[in-house]
PDB file of C-alpha atoms in Angstrom:
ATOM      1  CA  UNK E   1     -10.873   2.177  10.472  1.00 65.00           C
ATOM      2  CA  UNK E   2      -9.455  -1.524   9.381  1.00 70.00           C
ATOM      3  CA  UNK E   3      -9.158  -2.178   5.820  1.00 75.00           C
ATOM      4  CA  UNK E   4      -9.322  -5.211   4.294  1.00 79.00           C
ATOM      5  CA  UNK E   5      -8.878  -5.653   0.983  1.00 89.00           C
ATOM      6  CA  UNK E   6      -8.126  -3.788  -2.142  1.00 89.00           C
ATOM      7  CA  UNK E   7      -9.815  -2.918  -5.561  1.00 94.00           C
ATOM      8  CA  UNK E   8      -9.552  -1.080  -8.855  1.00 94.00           C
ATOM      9  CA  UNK E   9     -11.115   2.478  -9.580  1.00 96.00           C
ATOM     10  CA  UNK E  10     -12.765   1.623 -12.637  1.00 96.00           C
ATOM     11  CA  UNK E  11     -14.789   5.032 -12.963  1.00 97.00           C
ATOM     12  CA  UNK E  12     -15.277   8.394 -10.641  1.00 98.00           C
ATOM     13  CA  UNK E  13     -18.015   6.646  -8.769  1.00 98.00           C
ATOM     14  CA  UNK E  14     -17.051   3.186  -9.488  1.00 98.00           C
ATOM     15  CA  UNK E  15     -14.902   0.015  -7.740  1.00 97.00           C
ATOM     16  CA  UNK E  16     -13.833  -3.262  -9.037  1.00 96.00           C
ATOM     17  CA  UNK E  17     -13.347  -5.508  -5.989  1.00 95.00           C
ATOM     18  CA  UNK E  18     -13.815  -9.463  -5.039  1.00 93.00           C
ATOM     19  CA  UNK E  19     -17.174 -10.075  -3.922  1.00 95.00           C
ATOM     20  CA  UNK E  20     -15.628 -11.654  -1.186  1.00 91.00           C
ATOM     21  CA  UNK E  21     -14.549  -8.609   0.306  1.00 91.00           C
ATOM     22  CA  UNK E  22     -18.144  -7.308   0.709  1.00 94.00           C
ATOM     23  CA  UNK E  23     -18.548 -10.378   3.319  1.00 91.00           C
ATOM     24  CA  UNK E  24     -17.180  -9.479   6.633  1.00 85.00           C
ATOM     25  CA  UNK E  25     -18.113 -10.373  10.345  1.00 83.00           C
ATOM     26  CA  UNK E  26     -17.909  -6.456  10.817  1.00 84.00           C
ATOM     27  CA  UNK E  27     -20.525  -5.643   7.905  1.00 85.00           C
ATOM     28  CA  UNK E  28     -19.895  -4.845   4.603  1.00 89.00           C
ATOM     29  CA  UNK E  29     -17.461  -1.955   3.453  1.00 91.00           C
ATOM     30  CA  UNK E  30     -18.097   1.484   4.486  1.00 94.00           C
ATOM     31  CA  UNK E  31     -15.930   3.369   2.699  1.00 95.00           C
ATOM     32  CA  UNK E  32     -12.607   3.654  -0.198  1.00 95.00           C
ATOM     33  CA  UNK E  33      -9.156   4.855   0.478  1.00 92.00           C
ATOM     34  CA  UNK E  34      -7.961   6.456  -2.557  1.00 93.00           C
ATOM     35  CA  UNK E  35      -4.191   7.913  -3.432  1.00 91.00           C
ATOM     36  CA  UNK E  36      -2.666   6.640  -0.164  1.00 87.00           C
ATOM     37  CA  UNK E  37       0.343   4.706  -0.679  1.00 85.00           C
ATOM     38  CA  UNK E  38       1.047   4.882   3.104  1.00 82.00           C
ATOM     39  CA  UNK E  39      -2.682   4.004   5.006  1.00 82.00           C
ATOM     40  CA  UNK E  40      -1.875   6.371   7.695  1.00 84.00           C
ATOM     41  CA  UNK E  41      -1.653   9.447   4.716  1.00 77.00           C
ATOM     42  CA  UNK E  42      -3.722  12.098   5.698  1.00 76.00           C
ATOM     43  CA  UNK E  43      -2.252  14.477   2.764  1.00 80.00           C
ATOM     44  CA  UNK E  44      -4.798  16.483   0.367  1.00 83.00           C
ATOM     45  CA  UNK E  45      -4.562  14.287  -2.014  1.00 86.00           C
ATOM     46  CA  UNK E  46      -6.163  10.992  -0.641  1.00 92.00           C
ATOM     47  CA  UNK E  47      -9.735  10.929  -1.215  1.00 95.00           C
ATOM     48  CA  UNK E  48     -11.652   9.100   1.615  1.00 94.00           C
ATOM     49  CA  UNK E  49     -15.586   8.275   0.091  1.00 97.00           C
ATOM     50  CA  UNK E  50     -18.181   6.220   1.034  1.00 97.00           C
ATOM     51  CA  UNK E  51     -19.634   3.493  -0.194  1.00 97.00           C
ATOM     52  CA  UNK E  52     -23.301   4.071  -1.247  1.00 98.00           C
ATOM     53  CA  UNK E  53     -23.900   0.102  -2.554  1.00 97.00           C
ATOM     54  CA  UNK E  54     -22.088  -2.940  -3.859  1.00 97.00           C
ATOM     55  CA  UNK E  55     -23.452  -5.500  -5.850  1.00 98.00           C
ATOM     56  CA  UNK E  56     -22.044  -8.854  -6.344  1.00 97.00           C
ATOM     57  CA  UNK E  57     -21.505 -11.245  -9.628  1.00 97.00           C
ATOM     58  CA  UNK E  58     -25.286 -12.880  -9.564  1.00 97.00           C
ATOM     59  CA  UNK E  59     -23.994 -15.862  -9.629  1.00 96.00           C
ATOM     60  CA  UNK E  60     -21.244 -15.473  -6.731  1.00 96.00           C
ATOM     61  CA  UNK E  61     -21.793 -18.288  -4.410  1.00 93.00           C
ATOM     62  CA  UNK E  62     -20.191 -18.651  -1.161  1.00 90.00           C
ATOM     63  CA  UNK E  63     -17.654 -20.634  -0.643  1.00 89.00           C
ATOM     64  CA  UNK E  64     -17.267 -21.209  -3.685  1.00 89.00           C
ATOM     65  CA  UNK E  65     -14.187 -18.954  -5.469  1.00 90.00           C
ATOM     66  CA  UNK E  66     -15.928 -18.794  -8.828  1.00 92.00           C
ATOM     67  CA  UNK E  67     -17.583 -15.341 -10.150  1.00 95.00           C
ATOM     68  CA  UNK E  68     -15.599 -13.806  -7.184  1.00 93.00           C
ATOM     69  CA  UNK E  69     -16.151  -9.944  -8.215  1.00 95.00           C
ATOM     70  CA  UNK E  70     -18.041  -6.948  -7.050  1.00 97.00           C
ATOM     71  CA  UNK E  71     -18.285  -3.047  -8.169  1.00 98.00           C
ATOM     72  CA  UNK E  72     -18.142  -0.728  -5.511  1.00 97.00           C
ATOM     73  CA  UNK E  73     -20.765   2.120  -6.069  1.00 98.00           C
ATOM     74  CA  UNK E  74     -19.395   5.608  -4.333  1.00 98.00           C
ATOM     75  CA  UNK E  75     -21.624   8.031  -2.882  1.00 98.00           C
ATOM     76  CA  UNK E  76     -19.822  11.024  -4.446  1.00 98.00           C
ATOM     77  CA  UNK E  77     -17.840  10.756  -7.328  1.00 98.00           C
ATOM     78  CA  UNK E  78     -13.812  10.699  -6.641  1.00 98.00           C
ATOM     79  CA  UNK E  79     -11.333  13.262  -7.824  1.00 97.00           C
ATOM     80  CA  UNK E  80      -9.006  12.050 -10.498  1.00 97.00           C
ATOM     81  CA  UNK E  81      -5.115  13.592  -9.841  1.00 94.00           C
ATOM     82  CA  UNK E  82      -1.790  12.527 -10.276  1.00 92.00           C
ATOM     83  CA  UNK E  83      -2.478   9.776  -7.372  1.00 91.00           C
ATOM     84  CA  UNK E  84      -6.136   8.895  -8.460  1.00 94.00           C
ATOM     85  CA  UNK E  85      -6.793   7.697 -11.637  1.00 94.00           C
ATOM     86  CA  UNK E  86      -9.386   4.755 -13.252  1.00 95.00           C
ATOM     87  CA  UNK E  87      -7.657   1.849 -14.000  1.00 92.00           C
ATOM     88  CA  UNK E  88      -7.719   0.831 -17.512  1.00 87.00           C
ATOM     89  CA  UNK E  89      -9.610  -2.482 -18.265  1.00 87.00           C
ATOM     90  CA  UNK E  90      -8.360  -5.404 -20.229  1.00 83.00           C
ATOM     91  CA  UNK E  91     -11.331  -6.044 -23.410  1.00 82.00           C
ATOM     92  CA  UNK E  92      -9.343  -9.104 -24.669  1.00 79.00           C
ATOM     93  CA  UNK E  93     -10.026 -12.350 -23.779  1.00 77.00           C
ATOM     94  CA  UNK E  94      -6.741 -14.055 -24.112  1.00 75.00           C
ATOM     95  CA  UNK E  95      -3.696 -12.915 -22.103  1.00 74.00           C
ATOM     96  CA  UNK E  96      -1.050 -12.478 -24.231  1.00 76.00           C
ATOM     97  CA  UNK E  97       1.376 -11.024 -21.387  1.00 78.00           C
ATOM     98  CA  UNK E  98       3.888 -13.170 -19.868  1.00 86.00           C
ATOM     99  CA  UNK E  99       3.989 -10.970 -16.240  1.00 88.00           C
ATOM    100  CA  UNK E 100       1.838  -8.505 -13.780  1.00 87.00           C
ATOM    101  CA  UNK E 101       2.479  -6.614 -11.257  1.00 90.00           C
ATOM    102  CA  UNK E 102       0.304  -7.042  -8.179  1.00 86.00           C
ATOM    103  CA  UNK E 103      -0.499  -4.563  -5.572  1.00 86.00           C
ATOM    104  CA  UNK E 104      -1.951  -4.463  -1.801  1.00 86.00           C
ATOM    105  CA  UNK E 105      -1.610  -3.914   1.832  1.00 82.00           C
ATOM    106  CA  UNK E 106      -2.311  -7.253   2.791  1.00 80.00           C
ATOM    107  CA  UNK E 107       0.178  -9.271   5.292  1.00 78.00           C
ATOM    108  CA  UNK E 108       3.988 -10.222   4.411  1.00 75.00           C
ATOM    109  CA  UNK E 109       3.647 -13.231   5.775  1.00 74.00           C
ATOM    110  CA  UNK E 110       1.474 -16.390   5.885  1.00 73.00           C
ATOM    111  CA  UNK E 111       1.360 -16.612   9.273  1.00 74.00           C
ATOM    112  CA  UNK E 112       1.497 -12.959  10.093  1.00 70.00           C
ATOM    113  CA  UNK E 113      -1.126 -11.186  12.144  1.00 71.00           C
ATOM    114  CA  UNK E 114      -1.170  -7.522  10.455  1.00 76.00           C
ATOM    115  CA  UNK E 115      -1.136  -6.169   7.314  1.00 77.00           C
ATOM    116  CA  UNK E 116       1.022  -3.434   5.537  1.00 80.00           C
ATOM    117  CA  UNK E 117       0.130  -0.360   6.119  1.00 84.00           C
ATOM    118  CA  UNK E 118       2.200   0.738   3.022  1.00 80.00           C
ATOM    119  CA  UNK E 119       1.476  -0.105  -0.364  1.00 85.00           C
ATOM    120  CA  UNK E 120       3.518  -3.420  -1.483  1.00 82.00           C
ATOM    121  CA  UNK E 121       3.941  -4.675  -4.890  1.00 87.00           C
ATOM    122  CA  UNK E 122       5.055  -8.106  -6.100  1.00 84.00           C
ATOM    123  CA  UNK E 123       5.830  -8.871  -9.832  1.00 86.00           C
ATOM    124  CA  UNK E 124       4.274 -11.997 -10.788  1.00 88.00           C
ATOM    125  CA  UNK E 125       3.873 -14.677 -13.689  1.00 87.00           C
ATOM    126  CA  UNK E 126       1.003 -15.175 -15.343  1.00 88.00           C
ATOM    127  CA  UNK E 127       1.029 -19.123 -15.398  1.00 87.00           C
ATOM    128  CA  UNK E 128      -1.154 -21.265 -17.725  1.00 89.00           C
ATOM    129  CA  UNK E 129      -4.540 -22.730 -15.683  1.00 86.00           C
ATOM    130  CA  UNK E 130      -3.196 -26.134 -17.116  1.00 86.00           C
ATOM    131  CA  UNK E 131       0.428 -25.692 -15.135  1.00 86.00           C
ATOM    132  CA  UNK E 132      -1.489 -23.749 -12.250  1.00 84.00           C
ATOM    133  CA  UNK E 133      -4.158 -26.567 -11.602  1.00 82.00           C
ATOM    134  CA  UNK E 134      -0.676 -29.214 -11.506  1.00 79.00           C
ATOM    135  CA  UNK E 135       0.738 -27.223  -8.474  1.00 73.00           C
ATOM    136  CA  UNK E 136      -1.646 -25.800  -6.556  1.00 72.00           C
ATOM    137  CA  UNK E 137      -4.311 -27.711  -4.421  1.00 72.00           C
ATOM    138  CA  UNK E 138      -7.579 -26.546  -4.596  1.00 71.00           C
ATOM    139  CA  UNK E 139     -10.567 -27.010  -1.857  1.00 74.00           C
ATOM    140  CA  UNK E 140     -12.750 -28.847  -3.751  1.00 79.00           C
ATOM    141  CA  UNK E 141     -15.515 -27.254  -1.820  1.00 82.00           C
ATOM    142  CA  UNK E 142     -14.664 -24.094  -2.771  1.00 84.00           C
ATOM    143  CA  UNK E 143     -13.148 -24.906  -5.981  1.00 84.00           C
ATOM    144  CA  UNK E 144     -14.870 -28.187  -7.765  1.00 84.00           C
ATOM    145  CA  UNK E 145     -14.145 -27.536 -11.345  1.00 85.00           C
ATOM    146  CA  UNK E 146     -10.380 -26.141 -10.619  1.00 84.00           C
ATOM    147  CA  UNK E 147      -9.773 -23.035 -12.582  1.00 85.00           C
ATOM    148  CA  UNK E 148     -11.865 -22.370 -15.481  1.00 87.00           C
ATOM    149  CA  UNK E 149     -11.574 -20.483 -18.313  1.00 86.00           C
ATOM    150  CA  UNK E 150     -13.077 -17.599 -17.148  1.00 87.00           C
ATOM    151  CA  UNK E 151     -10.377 -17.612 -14.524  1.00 88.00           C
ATOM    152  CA  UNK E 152      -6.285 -16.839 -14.610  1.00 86.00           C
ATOM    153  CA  UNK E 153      -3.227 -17.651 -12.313  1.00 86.00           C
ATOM    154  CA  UNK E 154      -0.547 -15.566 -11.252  1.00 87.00           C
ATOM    155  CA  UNK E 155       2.262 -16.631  -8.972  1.00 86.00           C
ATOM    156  CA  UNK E 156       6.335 -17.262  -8.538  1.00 84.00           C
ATOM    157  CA  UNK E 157       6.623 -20.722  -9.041  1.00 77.00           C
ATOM    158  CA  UNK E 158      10.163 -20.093  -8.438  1.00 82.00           C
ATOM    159  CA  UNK E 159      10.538 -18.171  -5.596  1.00 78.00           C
ATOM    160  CA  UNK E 160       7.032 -18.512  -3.805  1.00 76.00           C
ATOM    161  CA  UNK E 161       6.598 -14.658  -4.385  1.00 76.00           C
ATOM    162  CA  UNK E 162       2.404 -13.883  -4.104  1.00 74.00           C
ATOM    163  CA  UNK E 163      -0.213 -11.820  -2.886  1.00 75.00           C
ATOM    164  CA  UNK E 164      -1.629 -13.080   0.692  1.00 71.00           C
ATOM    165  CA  UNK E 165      -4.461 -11.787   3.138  1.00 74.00           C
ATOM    166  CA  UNK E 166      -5.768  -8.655   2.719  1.00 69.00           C
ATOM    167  CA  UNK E 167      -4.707  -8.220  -0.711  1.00 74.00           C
ATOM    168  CA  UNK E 168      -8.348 -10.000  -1.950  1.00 83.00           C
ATOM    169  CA  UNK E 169      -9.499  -7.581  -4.703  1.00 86.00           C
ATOM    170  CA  UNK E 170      -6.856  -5.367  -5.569  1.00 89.00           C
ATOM    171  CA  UNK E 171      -5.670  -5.308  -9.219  1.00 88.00           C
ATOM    172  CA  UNK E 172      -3.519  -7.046 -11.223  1.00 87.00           C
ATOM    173  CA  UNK E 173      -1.713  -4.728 -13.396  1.00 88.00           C
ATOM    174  CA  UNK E 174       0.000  -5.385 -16.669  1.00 85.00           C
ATOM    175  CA  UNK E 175       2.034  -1.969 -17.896  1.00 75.00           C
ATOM    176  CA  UNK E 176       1.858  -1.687 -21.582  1.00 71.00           C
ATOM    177  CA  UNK E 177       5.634  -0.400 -22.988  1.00 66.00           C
ATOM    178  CA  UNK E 178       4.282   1.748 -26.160  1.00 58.00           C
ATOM    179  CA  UNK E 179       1.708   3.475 -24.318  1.00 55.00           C
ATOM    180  CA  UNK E 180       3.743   5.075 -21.511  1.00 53.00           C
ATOM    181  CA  UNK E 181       0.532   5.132 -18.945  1.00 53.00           C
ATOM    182  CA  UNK E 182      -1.866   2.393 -20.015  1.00 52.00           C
ATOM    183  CA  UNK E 183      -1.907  -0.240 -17.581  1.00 53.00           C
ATOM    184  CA  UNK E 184      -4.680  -3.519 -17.394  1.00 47.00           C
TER     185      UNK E 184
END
């Protein structure tokens, strides 16, 4: 099975994903991977399930990137562990956070071919839309507005540190220091 992109458990039946990702050329996404940090794991505790529906943001609009986001809906309800567990969901609408952490097995490289087949993570900035919009060069087809509010940019402006290929949908994950496992 190929997997392509990532996502947030957000309940037992429940993922958060990029409605992208529900958009292939092989059909839409059969089934979740949860608990593997390695995608060749076959141990007890990674939960394979499949996907009973998706729906996507109504007002997702290809190719545009705006209202990019889509819950996963699992046919049987996954098994929360040490390995498995919701993510927690950010309710504010300001963040207040000055770096994330994000996670995938998408490809190390721009130009690569494959993707990881072991769980990566990259600590990112959280840059200002105003400072993000200055740097980066959006397709106005797919982006006409730039970034709106609604939206928020993470990078390394520094060291060119991001997330590439395959890593569409997977979280980005702030840890909170005085709760010791709350993480948005």
């Amino acid at each position: 099975m190929d997997w392509f992109c990532g996502g947030s458990l957000i309940s037992d039946k429940h993922i958060l994903t990029a409605a992208h990702c529900t958009i292939s050329q092989s059909g839409p996404p059969q089934m979740v991977k949860l608990g593997a940090v390695n995608l060749k794991d076959t141990e007890n505790y990674v939960q394979e399930i499949i996907i009973e529906k998706f729906v996507n943001h109504p007002e997702y609009k290809r190719p545009k990137k705006y209202h990019d986001i889509a819950i996963l809906f699992l046919r049987k309800s996954a098994t929360f562990s040490a390995f498995v567990r919701p993510a927690c969901l950010n309710t504010v609408e300001e963040i207040v956070y000055p770096q994330a952490k994000a996670t995938g097995y998408g490809k190390t490289s721009h130009d690569g071919l494959d993707t990881s087949q072991i769980l990566l993570k990259v600590d990112l900035d959280i840059i200002p839309n105003s400072i993000c919009c200055k740097y980066l060069r959006f397709r106005k087809h797919e982006m006409p507005e730039n970034l709106v509010k609604q939206m928020m940019c993470a990078g390394d402006l520094k060291e060119g540190r991001d997330t590439c290929q395959g890593d569409s949908g997977g979280p980005l994950q702030v840890i909170k220091s005085f709760y010791s496992n709350v993480i948005y």
